[in-house]
GROMACS .gro file of C-alpha atoms in nm:
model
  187
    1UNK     CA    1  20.239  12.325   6.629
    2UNK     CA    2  20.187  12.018   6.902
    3UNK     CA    3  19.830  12.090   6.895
    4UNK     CA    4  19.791  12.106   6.459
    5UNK     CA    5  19.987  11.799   6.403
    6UNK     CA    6  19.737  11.612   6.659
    7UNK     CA    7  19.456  11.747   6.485
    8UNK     CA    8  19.568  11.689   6.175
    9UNK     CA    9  19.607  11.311   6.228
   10UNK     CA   10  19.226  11.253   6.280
   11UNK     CA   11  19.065  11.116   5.965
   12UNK     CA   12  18.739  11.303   5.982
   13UNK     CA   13  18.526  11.523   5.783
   14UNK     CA   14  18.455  11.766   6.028
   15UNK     CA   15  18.537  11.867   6.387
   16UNK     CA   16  18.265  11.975   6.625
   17UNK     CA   17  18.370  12.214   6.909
   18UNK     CA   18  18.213  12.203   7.232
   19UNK     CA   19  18.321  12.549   7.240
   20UNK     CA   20  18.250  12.860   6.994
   21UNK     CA   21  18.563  12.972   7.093
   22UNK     CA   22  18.759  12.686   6.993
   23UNK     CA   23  18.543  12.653   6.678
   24UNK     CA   24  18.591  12.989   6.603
   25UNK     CA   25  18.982  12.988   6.675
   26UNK     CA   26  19.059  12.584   6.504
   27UNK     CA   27  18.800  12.745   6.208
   28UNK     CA   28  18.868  13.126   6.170
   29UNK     CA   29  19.179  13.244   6.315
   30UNK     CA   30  19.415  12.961   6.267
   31UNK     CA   31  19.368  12.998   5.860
   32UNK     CA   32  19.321  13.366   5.832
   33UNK     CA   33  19.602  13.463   6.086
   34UNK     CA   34  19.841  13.161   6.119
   35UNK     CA   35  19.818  13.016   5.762
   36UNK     CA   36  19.704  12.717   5.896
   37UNK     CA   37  19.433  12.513   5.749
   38UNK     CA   38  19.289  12.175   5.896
   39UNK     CA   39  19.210  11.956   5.647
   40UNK     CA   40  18.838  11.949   5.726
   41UNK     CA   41  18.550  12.122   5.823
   42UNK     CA   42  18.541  12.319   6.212
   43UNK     CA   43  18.167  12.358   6.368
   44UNK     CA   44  18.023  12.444   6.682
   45UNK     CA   45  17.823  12.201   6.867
   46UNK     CA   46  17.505  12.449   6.816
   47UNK     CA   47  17.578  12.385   6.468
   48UNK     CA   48  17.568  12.029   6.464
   49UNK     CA   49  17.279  12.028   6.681
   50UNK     CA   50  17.070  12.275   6.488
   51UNK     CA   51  17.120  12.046   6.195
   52UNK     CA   52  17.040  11.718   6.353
   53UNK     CA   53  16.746  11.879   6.445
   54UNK     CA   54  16.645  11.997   6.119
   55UNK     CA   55  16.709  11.652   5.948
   56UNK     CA   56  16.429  11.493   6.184
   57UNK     CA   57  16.809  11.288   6.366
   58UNK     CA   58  16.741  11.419   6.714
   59UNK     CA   59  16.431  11.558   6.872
   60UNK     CA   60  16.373  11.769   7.149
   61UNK     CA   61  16.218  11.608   7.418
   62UNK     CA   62  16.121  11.838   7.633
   63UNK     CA   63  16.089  12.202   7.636
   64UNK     CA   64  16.060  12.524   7.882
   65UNK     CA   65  15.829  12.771   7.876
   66UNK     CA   66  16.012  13.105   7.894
   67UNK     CA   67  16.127  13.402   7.799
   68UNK     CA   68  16.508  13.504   7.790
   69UNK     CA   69  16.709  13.747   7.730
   70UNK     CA   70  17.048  13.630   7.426
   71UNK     CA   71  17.378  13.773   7.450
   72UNK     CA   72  17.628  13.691   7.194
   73UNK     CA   73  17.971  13.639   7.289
   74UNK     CA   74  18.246  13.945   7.120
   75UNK     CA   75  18.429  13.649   6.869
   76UNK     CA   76  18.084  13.505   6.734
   77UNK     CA   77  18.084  13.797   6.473
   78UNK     CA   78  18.368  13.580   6.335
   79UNK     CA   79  18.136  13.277   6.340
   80UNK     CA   80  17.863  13.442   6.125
   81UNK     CA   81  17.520  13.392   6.056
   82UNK     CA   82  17.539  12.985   6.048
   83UNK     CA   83  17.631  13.011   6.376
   84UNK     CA   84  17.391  13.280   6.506
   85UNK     CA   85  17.091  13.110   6.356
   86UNK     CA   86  17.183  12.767   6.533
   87UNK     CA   87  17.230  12.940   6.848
   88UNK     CA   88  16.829  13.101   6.794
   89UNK     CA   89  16.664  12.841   6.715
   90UNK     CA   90  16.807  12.579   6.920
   91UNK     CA   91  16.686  12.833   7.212
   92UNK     CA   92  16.354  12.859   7.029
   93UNK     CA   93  16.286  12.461   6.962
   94UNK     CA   94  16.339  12.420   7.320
   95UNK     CA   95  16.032  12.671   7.425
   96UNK     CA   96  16.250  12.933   7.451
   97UNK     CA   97  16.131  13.284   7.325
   98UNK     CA   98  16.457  13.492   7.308
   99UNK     CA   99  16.460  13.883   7.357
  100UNK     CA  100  16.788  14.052   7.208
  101UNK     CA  101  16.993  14.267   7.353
  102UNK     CA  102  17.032  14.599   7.208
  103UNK     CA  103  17.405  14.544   7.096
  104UNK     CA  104  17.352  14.181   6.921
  105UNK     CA  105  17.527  13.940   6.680
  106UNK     CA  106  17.813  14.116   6.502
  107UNK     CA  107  17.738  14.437   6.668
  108UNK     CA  108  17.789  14.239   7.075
  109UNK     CA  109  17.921  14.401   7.285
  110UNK     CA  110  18.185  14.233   7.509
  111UNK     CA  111  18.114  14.084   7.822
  112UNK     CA  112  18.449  14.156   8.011
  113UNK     CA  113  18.661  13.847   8.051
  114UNK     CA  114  18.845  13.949   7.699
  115UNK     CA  115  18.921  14.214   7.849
  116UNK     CA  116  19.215  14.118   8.092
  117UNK     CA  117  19.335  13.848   7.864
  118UNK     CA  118  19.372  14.154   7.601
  119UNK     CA  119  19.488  14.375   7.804
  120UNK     CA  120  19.868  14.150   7.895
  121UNK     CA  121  19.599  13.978   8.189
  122UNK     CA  122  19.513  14.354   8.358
  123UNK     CA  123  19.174  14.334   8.502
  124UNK     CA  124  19.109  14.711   8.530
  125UNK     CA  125  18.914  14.740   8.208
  126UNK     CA  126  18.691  14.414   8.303
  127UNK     CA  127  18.430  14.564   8.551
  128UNK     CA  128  18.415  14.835   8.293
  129UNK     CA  129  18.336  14.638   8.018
  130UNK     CA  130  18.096  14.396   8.207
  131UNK     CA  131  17.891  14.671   8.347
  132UNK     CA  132  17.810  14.780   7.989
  133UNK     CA  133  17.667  14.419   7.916
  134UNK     CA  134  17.499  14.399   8.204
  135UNK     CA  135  17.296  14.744   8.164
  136UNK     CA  136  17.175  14.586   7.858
  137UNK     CA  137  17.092  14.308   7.954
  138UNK     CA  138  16.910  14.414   8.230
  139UNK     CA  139  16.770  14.717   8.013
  140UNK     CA  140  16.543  14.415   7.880
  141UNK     CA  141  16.322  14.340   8.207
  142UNK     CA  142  16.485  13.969   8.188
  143UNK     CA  143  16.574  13.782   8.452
  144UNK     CA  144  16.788  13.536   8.292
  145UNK     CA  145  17.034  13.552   8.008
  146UNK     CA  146  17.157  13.271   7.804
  147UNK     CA  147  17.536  13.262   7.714
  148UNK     CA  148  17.708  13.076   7.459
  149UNK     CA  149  18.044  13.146   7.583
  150UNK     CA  150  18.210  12.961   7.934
  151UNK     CA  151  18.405  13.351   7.980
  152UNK     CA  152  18.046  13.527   7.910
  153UNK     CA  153  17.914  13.285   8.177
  154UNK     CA  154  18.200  13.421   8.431
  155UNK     CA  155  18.207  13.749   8.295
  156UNK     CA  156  17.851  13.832   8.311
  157UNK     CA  157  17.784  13.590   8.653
  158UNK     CA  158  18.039  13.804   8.798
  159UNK     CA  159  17.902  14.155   8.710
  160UNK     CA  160  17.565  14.052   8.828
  161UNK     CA  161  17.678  13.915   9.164
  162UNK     CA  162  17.904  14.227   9.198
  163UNK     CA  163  17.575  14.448   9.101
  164UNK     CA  164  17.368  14.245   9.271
  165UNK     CA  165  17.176  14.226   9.043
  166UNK     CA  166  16.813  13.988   9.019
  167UNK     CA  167  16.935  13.792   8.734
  168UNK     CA  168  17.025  13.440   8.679
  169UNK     CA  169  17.294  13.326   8.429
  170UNK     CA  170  17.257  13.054   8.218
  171UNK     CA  171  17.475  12.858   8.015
  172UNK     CA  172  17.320  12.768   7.682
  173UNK     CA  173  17.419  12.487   7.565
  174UNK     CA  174  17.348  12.285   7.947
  175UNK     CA  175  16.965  12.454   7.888
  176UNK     CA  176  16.977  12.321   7.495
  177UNK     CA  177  17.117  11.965   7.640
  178UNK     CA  178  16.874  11.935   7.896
  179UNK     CA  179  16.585  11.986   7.596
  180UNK     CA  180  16.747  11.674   7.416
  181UNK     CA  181  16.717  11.466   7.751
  182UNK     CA  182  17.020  11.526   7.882
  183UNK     CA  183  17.044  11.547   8.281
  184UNK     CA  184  16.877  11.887   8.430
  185UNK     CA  185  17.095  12.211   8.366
  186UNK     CA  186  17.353  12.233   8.641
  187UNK     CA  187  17.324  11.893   8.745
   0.00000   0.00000   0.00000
């Protein structure tokens, strides 16, 4: 309630979350489960980005040259195409070529760290679901995977390291940032 009268007060058109989780939550789950409705439009940032970049209002500046493997976070089925194309061609624009996994977009598979919040904050069922992410992300010869989800990030860091596993984790929207000029990723 604290949180929807705050929002509420801001006299904008839209709201751009830094988060897909928080876009997805302000934007999906709030109307469809809690009957409330924020009187304006909820985005992600890869949403706003993608169409900056499309309307020629910010440029990427430079690029990398490489191939990565995508994994879609569980909620982003929620989020929909809009969301999924942003994500993809953001990664794209910036000289990435993107290799999907074989459980992708509203078929993703969950990465783990939903898991023990689901589950009344019981980590049993995390490695378990982690480990099923990893084997396919690892099932496509990558050696990095871009996230677009700060749990993914954990979840899927942490099942590597625990794997050891020859794979770097990378958080997309730092790589996408870095393409616009931002400072290098993990800087």
């Amino acid at each position: 309630e604290r949180t929807r009268k705050m929002l509420e007060q801001l006299q904008v058109e839209r709201l751009v979350c830094y988060c897909g989780s928080c876009s997805n939550y302000l934007g999906n789950i709030w109307p469809k489960d809690h009957g409330i409705k924020l009187p304006f439009e909820v985005i992600s940032l890869y949403e706003w980005l993608w169409e900056k970049l499309q309307a020629g209002e910010l440029a990427i500046v430079r690029k990398f040259a490489k191939d990565i493997a995508i994994s879609d976070s569980c909620y982003t089925s929620e989020l929909g195409d809009k969301f999924y194309n942003a994500v993809r061609g953001l990664h794209e624009a910036a000289g990435m070529k993107t290799v999907e996994l074989a459980n992708n977009r509203v078929d993703s598979l969950c990465c783990g760290f939903a898991a023990g919040i689901r589950n009344n904050y019981d980590q049993s069922q995390v490695g378990v679901e982690a480990a099923k992410k990893l084997r396919q992300i690892m099932a496509t010869g990558m050696k990095e995977v871009s996230v677009n989800c700060p749990g993914c990030w954990a979840g899927i860091g942490g099942a590597a390291k625990a794997a050891k596993a020859d794979l770097s984790v990378k958080f997309a929207i730092s790589e996408i940032l870095w393409a616009f000029g931002d400072d290098a990723p993990g800087a």
